[in-house]
mmCIF file of C-alpha atoms in Angstrom:
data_model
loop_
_atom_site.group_PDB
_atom_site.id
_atom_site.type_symbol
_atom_site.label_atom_id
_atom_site.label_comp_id
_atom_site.label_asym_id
_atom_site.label_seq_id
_atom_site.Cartn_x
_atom_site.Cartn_y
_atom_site.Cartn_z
ATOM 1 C CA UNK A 1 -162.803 -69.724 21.417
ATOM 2 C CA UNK A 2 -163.945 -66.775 19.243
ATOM 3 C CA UNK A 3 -163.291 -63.533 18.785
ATOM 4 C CA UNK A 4 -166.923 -60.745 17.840
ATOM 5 C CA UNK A 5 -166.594 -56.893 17.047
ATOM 6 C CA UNK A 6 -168.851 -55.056 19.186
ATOM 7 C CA UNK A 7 -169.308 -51.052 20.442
ATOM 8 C CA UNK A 8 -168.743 -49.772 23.700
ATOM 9 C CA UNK A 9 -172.431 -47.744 24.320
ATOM 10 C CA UNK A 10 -170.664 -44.380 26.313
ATOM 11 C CA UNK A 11 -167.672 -43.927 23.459
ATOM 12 C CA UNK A 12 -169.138 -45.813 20.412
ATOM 13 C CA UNK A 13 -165.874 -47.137 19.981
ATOM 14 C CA UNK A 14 -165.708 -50.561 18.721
ATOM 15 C CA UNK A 15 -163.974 -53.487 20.389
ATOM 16 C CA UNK A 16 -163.036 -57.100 20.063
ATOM 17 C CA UNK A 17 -164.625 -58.874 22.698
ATOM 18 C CA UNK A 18 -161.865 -62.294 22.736
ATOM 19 C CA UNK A 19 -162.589 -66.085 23.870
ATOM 20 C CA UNK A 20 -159.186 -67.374 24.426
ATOM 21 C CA UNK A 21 -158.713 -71.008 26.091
ATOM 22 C CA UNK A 22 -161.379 -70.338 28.694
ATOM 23 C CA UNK A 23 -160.645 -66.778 29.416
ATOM 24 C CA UNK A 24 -162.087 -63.263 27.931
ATOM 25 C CA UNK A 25 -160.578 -60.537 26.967
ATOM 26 C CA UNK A 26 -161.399 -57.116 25.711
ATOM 27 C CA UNK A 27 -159.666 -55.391 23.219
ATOM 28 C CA UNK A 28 -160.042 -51.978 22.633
ATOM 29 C CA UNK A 29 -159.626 -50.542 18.813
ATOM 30 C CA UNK A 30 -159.748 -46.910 19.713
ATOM 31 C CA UNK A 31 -162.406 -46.750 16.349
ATOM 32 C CA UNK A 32 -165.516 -45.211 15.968
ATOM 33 C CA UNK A 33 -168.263 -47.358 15.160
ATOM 34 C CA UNK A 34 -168.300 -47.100 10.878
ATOM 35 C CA UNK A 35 -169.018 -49.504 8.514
ATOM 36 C CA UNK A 36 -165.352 -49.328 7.445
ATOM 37 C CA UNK A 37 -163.945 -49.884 10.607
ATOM 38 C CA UNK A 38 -166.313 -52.834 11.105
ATOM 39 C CA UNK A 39 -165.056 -54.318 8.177
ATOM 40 C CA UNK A 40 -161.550 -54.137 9.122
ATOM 41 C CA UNK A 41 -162.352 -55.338 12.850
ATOM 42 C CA UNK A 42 -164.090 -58.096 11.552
ATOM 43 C CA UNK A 43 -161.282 -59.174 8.949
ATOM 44 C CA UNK A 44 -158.865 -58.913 12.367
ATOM 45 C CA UNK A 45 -161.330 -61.375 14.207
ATOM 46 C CA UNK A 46 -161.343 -63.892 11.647
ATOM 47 C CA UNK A 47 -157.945 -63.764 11.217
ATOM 48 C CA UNK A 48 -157.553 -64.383 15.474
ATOM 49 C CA UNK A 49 -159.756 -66.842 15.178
ATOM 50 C CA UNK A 50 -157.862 -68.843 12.533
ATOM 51 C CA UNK A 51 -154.682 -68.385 14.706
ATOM 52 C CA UNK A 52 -156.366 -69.375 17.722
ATOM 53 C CA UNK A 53 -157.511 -72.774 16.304
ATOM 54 C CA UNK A 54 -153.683 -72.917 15.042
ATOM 55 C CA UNK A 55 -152.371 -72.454 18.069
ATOM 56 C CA UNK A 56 -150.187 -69.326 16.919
ATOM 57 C CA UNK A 57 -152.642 -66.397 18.254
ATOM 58 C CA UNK A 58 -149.922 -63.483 20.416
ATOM 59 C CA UNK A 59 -152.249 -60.891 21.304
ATOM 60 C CA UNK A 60 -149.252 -58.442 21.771
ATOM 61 C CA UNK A 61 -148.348 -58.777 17.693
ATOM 62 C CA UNK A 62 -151.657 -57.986 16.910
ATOM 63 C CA UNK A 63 -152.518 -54.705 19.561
ATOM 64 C CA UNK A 64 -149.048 -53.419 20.758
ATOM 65 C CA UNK A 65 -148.982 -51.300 23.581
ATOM 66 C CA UNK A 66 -146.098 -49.217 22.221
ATOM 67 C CA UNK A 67 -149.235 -47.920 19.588
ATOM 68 C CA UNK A 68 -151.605 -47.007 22.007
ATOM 69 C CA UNK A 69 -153.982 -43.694 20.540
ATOM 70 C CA UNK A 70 -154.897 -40.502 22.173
ATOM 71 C CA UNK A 71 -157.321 -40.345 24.926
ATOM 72 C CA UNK A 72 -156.836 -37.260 26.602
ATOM 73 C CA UNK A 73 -156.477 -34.078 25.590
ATOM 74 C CA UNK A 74 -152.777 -33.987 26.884
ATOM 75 C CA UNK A 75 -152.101 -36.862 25.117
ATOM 76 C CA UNK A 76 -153.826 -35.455 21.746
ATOM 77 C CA UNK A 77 -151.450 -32.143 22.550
ATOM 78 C CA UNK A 78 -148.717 -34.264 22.128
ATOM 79 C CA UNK A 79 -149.946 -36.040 18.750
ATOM 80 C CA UNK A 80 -151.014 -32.699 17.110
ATOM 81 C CA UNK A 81 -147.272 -30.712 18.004
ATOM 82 C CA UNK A 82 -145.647 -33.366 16.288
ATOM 83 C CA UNK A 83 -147.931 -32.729 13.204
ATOM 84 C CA UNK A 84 -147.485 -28.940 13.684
ATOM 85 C CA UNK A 85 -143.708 -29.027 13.633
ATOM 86 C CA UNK A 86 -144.061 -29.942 9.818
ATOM 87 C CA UNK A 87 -146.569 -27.507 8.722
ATOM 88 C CA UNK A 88 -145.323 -24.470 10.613
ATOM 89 C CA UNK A 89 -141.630 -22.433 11.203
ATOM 90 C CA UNK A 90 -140.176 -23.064 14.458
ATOM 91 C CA UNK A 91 -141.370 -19.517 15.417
ATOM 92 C CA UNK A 92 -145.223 -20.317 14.970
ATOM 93 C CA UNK A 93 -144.987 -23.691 16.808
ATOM 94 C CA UNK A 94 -143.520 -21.995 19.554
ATOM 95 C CA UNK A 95 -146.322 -19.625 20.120
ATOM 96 C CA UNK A 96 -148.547 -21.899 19.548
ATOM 97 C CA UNK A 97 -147.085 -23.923 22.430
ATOM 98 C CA UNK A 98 -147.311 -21.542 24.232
ATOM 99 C CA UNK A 99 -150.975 -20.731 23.699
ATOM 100 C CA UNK A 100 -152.106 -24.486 24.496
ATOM 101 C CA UNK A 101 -150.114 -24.897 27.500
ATOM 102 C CA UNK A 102 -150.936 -21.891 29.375
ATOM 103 C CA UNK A 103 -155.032 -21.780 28.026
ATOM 104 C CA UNK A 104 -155.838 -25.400 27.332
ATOM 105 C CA UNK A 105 -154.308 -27.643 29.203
ATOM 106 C CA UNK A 106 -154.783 -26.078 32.498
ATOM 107 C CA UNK A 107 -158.452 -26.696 31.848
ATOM 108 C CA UNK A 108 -158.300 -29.847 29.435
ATOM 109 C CA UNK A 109 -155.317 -31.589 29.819
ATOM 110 C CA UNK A 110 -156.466 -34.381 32.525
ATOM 111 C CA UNK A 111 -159.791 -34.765 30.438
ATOM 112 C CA UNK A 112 -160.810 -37.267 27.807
ATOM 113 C CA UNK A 113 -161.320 -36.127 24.126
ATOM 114 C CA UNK A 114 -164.759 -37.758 24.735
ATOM 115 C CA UNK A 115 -165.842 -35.910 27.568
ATOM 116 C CA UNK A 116 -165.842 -33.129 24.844
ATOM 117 C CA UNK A 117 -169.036 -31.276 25.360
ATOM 118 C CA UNK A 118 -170.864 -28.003 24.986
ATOM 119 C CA UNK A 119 -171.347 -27.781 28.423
ATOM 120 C CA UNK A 120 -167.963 -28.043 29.228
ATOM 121 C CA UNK A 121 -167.171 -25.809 26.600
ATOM 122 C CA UNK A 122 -169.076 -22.871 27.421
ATOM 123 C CA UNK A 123 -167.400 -23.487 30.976
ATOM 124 C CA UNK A 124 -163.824 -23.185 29.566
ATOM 125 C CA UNK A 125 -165.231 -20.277 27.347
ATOM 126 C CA UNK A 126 -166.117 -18.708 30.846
ATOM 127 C CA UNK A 127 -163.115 -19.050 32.686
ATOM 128 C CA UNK A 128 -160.834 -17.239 29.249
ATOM 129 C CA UNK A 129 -163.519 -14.394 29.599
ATOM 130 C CA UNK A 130 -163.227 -13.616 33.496
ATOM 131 C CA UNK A 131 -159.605 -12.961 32.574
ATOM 132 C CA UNK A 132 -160.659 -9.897 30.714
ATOM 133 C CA UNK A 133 -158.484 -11.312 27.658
ATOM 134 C CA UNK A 134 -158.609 -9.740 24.676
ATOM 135 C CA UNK A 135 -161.169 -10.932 22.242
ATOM 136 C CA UNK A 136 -158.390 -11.442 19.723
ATOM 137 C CA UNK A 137 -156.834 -13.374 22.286
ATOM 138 C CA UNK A 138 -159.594 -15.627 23.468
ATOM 139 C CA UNK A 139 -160.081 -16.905 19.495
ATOM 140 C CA UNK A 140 -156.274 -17.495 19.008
ATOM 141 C CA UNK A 141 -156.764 -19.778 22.125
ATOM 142 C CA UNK A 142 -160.275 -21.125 20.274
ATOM 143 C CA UNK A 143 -158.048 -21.752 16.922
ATOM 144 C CA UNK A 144 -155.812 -24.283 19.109
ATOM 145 C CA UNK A 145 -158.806 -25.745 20.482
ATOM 146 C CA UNK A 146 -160.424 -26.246 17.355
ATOM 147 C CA UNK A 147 -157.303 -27.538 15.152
ATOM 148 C CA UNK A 148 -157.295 -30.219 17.755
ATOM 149 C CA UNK A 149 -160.687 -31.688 18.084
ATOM 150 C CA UNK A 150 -160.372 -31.864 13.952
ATOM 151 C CA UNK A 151 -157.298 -33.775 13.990
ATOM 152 C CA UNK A 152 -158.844 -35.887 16.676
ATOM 153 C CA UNK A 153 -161.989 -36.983 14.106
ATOM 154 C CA UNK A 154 -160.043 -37.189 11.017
ATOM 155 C CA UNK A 155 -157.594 -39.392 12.954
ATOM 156 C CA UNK A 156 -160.919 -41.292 14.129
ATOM 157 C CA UNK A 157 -160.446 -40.882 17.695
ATOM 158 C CA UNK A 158 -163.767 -38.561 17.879
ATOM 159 C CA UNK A 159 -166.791 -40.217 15.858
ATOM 160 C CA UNK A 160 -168.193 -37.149 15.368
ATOM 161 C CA UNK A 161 -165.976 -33.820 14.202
ATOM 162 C CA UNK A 162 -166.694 -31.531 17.742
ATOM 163 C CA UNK A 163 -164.380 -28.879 16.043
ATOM 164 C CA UNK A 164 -167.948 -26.871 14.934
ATOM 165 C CA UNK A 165 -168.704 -26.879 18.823
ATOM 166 C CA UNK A 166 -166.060 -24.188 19.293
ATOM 167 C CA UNK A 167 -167.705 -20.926 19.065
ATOM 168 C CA UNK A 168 -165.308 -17.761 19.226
ATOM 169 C CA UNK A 169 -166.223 -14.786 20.398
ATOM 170 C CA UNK A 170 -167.110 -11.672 18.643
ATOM 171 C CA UNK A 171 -163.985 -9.825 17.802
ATOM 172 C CA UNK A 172 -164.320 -6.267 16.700
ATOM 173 C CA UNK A 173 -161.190 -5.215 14.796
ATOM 174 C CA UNK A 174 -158.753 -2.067 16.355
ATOM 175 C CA UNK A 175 -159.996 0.972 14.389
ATOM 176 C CA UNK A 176 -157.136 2.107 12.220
ATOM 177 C CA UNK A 177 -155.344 5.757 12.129
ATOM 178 C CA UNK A 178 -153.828 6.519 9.007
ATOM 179 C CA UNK A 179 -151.897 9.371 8.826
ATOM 180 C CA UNK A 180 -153.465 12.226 6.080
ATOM 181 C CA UNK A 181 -150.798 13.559 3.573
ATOM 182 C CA UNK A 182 -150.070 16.573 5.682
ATOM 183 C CA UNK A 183 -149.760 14.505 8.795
ATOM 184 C CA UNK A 184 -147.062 12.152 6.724
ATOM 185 C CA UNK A 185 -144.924 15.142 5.846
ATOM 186 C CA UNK A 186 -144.804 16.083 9.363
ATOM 187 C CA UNK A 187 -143.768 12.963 10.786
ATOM 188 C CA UNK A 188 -141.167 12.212 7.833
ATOM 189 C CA UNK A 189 -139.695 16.180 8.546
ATOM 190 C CA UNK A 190 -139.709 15.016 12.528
ATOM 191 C CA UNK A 191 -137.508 12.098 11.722
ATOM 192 C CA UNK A 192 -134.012 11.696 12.424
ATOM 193 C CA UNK A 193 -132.494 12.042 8.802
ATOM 194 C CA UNK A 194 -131.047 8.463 9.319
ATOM 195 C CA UNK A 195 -135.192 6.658 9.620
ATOM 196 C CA UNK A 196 -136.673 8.894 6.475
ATOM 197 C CA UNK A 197 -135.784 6.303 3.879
ATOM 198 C CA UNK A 198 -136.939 3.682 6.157
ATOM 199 C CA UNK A 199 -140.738 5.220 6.395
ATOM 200 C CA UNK A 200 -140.448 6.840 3.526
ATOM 201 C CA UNK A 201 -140.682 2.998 1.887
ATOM 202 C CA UNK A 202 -143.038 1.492 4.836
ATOM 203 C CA UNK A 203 -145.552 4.704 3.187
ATOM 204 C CA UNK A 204 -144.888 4.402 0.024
ATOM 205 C CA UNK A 205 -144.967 0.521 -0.394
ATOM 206 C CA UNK A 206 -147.329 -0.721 2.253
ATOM 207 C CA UNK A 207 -145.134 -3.411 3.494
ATOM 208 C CA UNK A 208 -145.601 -4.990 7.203
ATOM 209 C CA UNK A 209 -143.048 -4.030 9.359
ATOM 210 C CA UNK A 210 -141.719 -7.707 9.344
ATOM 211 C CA UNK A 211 -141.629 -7.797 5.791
ATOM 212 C CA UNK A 212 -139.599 -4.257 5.285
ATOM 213 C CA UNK A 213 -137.345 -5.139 8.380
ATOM 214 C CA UNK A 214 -136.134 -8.526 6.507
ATOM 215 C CA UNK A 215 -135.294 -7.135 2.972
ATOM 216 C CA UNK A 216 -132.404 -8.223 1.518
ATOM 217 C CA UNK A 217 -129.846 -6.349 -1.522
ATOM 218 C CA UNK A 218 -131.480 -9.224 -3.650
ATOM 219 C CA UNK A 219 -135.128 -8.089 -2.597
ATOM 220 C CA UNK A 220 -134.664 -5.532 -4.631
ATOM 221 C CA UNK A 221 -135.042 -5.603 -8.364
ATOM 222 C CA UNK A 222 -133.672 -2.794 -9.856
ATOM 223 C CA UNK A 223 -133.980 -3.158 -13.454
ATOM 224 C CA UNK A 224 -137.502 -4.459 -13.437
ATOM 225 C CA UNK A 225 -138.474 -1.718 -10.521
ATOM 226 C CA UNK A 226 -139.867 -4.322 -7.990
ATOM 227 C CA UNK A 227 -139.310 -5.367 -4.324
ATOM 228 C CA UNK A 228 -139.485 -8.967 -4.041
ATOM 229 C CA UNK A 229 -141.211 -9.641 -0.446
ATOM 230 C CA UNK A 230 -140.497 -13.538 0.295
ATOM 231 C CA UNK A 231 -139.970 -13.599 3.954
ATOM 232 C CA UNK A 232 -140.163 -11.657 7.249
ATOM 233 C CA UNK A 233 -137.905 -10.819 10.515
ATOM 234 C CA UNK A 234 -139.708 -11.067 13.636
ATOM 235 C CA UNK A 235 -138.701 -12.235 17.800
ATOM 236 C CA UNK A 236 -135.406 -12.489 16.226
ATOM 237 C CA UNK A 237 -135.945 -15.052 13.577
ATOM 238 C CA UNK A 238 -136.677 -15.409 9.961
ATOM 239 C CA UNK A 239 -140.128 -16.179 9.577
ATOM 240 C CA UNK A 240 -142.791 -17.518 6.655
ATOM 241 C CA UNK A 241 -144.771 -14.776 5.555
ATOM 242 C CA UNK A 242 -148.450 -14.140 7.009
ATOM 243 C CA UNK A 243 -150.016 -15.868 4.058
ATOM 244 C CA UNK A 244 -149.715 -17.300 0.647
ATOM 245 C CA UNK A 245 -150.775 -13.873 -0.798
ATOM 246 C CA UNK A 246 -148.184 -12.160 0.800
ATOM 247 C CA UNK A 247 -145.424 -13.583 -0.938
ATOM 248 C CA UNK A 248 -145.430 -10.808 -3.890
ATOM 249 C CA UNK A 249 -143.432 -8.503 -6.039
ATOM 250 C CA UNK A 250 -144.299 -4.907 -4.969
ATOM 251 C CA UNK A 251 -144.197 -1.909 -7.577
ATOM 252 C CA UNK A 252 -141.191 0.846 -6.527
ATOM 253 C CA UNK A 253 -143.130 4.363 -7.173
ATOM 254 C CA UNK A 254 -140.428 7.112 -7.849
ATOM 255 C CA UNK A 255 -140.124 8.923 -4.134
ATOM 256 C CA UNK A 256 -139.873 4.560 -2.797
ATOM 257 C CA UNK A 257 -137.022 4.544 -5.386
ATOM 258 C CA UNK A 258 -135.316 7.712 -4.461
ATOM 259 C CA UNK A 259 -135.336 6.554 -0.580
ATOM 260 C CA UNK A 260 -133.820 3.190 -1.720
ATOM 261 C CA UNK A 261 -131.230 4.583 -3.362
ATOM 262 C CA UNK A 262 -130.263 6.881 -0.884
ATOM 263 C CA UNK A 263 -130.662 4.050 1.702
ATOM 264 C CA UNK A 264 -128.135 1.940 -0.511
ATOM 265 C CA UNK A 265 -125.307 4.784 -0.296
ATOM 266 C CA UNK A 266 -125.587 4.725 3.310
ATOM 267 C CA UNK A 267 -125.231 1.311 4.180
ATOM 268 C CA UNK A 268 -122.808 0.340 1.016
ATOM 269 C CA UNK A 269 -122.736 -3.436 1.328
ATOM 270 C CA UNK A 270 -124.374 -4.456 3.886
ATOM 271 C CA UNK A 271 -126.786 -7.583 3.074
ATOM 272 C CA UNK A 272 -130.606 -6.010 4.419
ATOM 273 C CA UNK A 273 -131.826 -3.397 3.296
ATOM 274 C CA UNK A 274 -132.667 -1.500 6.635
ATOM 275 C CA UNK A 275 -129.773 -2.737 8.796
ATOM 276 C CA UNK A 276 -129.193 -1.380 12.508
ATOM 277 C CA UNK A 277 -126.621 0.642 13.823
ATOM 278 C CA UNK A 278 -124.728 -3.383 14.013
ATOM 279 C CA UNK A 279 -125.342 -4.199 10.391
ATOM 280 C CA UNK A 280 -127.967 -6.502 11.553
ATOM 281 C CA UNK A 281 -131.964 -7.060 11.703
ATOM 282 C CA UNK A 282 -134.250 -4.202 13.081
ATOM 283 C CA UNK A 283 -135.791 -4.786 16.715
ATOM 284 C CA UNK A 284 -139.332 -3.948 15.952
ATOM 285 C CA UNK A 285 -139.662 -2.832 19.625
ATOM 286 C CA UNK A 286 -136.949 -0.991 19.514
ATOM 287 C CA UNK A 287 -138.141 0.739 16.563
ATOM 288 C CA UNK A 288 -141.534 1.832 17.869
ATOM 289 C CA UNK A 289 -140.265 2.757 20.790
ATOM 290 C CA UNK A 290 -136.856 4.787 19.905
ATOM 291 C CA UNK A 291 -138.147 6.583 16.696
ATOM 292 C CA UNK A 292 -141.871 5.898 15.934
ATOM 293 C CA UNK A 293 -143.283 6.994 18.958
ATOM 294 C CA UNK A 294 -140.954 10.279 19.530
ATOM 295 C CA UNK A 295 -141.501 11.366 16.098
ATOM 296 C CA UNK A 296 -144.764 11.104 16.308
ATOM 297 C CA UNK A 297 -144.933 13.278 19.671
ATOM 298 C CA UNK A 298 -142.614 15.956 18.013
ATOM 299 C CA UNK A 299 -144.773 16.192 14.619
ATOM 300 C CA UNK A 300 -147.739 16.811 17.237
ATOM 301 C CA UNK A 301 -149.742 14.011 15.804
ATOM 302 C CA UNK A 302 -152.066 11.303 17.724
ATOM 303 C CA UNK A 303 -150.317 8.260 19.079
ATOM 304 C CA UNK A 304 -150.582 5.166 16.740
ATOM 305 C CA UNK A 305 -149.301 1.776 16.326
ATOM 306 C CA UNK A 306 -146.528 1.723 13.957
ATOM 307 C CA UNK A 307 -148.544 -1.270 11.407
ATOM 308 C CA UNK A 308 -150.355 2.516 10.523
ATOM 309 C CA UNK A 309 -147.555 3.310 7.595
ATOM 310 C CA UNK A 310 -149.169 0.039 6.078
ATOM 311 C CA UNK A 311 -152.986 1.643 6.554
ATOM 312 C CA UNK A 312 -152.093 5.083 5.096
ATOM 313 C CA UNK A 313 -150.694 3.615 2.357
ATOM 314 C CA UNK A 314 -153.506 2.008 1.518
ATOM 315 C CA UNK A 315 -155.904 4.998 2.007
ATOM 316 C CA UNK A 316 -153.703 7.401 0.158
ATOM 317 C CA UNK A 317 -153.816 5.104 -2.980
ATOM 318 C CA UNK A 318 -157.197 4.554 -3.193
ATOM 319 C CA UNK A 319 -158.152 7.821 -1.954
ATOM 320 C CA UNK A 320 -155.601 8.779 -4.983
ATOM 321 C CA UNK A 321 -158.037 7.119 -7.495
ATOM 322 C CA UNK A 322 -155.474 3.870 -7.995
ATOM 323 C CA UNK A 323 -157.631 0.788 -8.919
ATOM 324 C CA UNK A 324 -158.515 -0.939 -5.883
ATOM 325 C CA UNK A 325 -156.695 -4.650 -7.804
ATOM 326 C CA UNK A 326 -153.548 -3.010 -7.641
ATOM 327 C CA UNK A 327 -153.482 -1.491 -3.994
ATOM 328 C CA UNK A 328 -154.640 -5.666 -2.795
ATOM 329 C CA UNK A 329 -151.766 -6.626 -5.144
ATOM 330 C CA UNK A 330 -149.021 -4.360 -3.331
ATOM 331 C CA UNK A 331 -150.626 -5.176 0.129
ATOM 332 C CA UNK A 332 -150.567 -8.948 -0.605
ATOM 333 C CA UNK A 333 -154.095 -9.346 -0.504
ATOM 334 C CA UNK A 334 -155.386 -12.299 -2.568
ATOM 335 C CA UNK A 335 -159.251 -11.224 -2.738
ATOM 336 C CA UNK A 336 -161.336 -7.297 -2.235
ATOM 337 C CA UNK A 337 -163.029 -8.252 0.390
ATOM 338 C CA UNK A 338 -160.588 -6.678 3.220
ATOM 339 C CA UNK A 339 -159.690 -4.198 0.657
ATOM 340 C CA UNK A 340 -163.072 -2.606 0.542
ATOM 341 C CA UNK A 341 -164.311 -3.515 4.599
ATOM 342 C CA UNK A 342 -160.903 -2.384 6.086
ATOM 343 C CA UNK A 343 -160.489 1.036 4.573
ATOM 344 C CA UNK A 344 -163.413 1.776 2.446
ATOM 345 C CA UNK A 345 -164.178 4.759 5.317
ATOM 346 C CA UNK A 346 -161.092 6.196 4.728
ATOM 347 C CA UNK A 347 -161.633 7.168 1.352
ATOM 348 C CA UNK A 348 -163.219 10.537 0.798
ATOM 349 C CA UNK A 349 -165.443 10.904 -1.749
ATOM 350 C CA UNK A 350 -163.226 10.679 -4.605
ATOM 351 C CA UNK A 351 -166.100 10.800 -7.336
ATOM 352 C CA UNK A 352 -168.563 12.278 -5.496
ATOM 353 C CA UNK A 353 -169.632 8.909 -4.005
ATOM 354 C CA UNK A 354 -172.399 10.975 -2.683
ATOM 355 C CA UNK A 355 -175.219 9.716 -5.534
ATOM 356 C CA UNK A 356 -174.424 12.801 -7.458
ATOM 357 C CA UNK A 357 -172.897 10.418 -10.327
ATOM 358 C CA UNK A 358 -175.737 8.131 -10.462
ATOM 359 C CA UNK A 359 -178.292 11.016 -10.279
ATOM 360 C CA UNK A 360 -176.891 12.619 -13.208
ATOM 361 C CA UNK A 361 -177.066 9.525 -14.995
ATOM 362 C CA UNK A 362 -180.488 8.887 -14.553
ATOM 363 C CA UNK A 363 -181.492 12.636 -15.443
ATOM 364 C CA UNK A 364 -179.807 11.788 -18.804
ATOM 365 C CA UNK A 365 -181.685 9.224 -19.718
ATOM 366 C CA UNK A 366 -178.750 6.541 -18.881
ATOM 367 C CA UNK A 367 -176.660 8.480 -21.285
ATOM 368 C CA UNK A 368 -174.564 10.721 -18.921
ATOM 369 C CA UNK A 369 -171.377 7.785 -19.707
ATOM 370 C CA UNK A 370 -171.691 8.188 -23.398
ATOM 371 C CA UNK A 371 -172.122 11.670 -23.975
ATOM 372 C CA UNK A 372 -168.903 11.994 -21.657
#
């Protein structure tokens, strides 16, 4: 009788190989070969052993069946939704459902986690690209792909974290099309006079159309001049807001409070802000479609999507001089670095950013700053 820890060669998995009253038996652990899980195989195999010789060894109390560990990828899919459903609002988990089922597990759902390769990667990669998907698309689809394979190392069912293997593909942002001041008074006169506080706030605030659509009477602080963004309205639901930034008290410039106000006389009561003709949330479709997209046509001005009240906000300010802290601040931006990529084109040369500045400064000795 006896019970030894060894490693299966293909899956480096370790194993107890048993000696039980004549017969053999072999045990898989589902664990990668470490020193730590070598330790705690060998503690088990002692602890066999010493029932064994007692006569009290049940090999079903020590590996139940009912705790058997992922060793497909369909199986893993199954592990990693239940870990999603607690991280994520119903709405996320849903799409992201949706992504794996139709893009992964078509491809890797029969498969085991360690047939995991970059050969059969760059196959699957292959197949998502001969759809003519969107590159946006194809990396949402990589993001699944990738959450998995880590959950499957840290939860030791991969020895080695594959998650790195994924590669996304290069995804070139859609160029942006804020409107220029003229072009905003245009489409704000083209309105129906019912919509102009509505946009009049999505320019002058820079909130995402899920964020304005879910305001509430008690978004809005009055007395201290802020709007309180804490959640957003979108497919129908209440949703968590795109990040941890986002969650942010946004300054209420004079023509935003003027719309507000006049926005609060028509709708008296009513809890949100920007109800619909019903008293409830705002279709976003609807919206783009029933009074974005005509009022652009009858202003005469290019076809955009409607996330463009966010961008012009952001170019007017900084093209208005504002410091470029406080236009990340209202846009719920934690860091510059999107700030200064995403728009810096936008802004005309406020200063003459042309080298004019610095070449004055130099002609002066270095003392163009302090003689004013």
């Amino acid at each position: 009788m006896g019970a030894r820890v060894r490693v299966e060669p293909k899956t480096n998995r370790l194993y107890l190989d048993l000696h039980v009253r004549g017969a053999r038996k072999k045990v898989t652990s589902h664990l990668p070969d470490t020193p730590k899980n070598r330790e705690i195989l060998e503690a088990k195999a002692e602890t066999i052993e010493r029932e064994v010789f007692l006569g009290t060894f049940d090999v079903e109390r020590h590996f139940s069946r009912t705790k058997t560990k992922p060793v497909t990828f369909k199986e893993l899919y199954e592990e990693w939704k239940k870990k999603k459903a607690n991280e994520v609002s119903p709405l996320t988990l849903q799409w992201y459902q949706e992504t794996v089922e139709a893009k992964i597990l078509p491809f890797w759902g029969s498969k085991r986690l360690v047939d995991f390769s970059h050969a059969v990667f760059d196959t699957f990669k292959a197949g998502l690209l001969e759809e003519k998907l969107a590159p946006r698309t194809v990396n949402i689809v990589m993001m699944r792909l990738r959450q998995m394979l880590r959950m499957a190392h840290q939860r030791g069912y991969l020895a080695e974290d594959r998650s790195p293997w994924v590669v996304k593909v290069r995804d070139v942002r859609p160029e942006i099309f804020p409107l220029s001041f003229e072009e905003k008074v245009r489409f704000i006169q083209a309105l129906p006079r019912r919509w102009r506080p509505y946009f009049i706030v999505a320019f002058g605030t820079g909130l995402r159309p899920s964020e304005q659509i879910a305001l509430k009477r008690e978004s809005i602080d009055w007395a201290r001049g802020k709007i309180l963004v804490r959640e957003g309205w979108r497919h129908g639901q209440r949703t968590r807001l795109k990040t941890q930034g986002s969650q942010r008290e946004v300054d209420i410039l004079p023509p935003v409070r003027k719309a507000l106000e006049d926005q609060r006389r028509v709708v008296g009561k009513s809890e949100l802000v920007f109800p619909n003709f019903h008293g409830e949330h705002i279709n976003a479709a609807n919206l783009r479609k029933r009074v974005w997209y005509p009022a652009l046509a009858k202003a005469k001005l290019r076809e955009r999507d409607l996330y463009n009240t966010r961008h012009t906000f952001a170019t007017h300010a900084l093209a208005a001089g504002e410091d470029p802290g406080w236009v990340a601040k209202m846009l719920g931006h934690t860091t510059l670095t999107m700030l200064v990529t995403r728009y810096y084109q936008y802004v005309p040369n406020l200063t003459r950013k042309d080298g004019s500045l610095l070449a004055k400064w130099l002609e002066k000795g270095g003392r163009a700053g302090r003689d004013g």
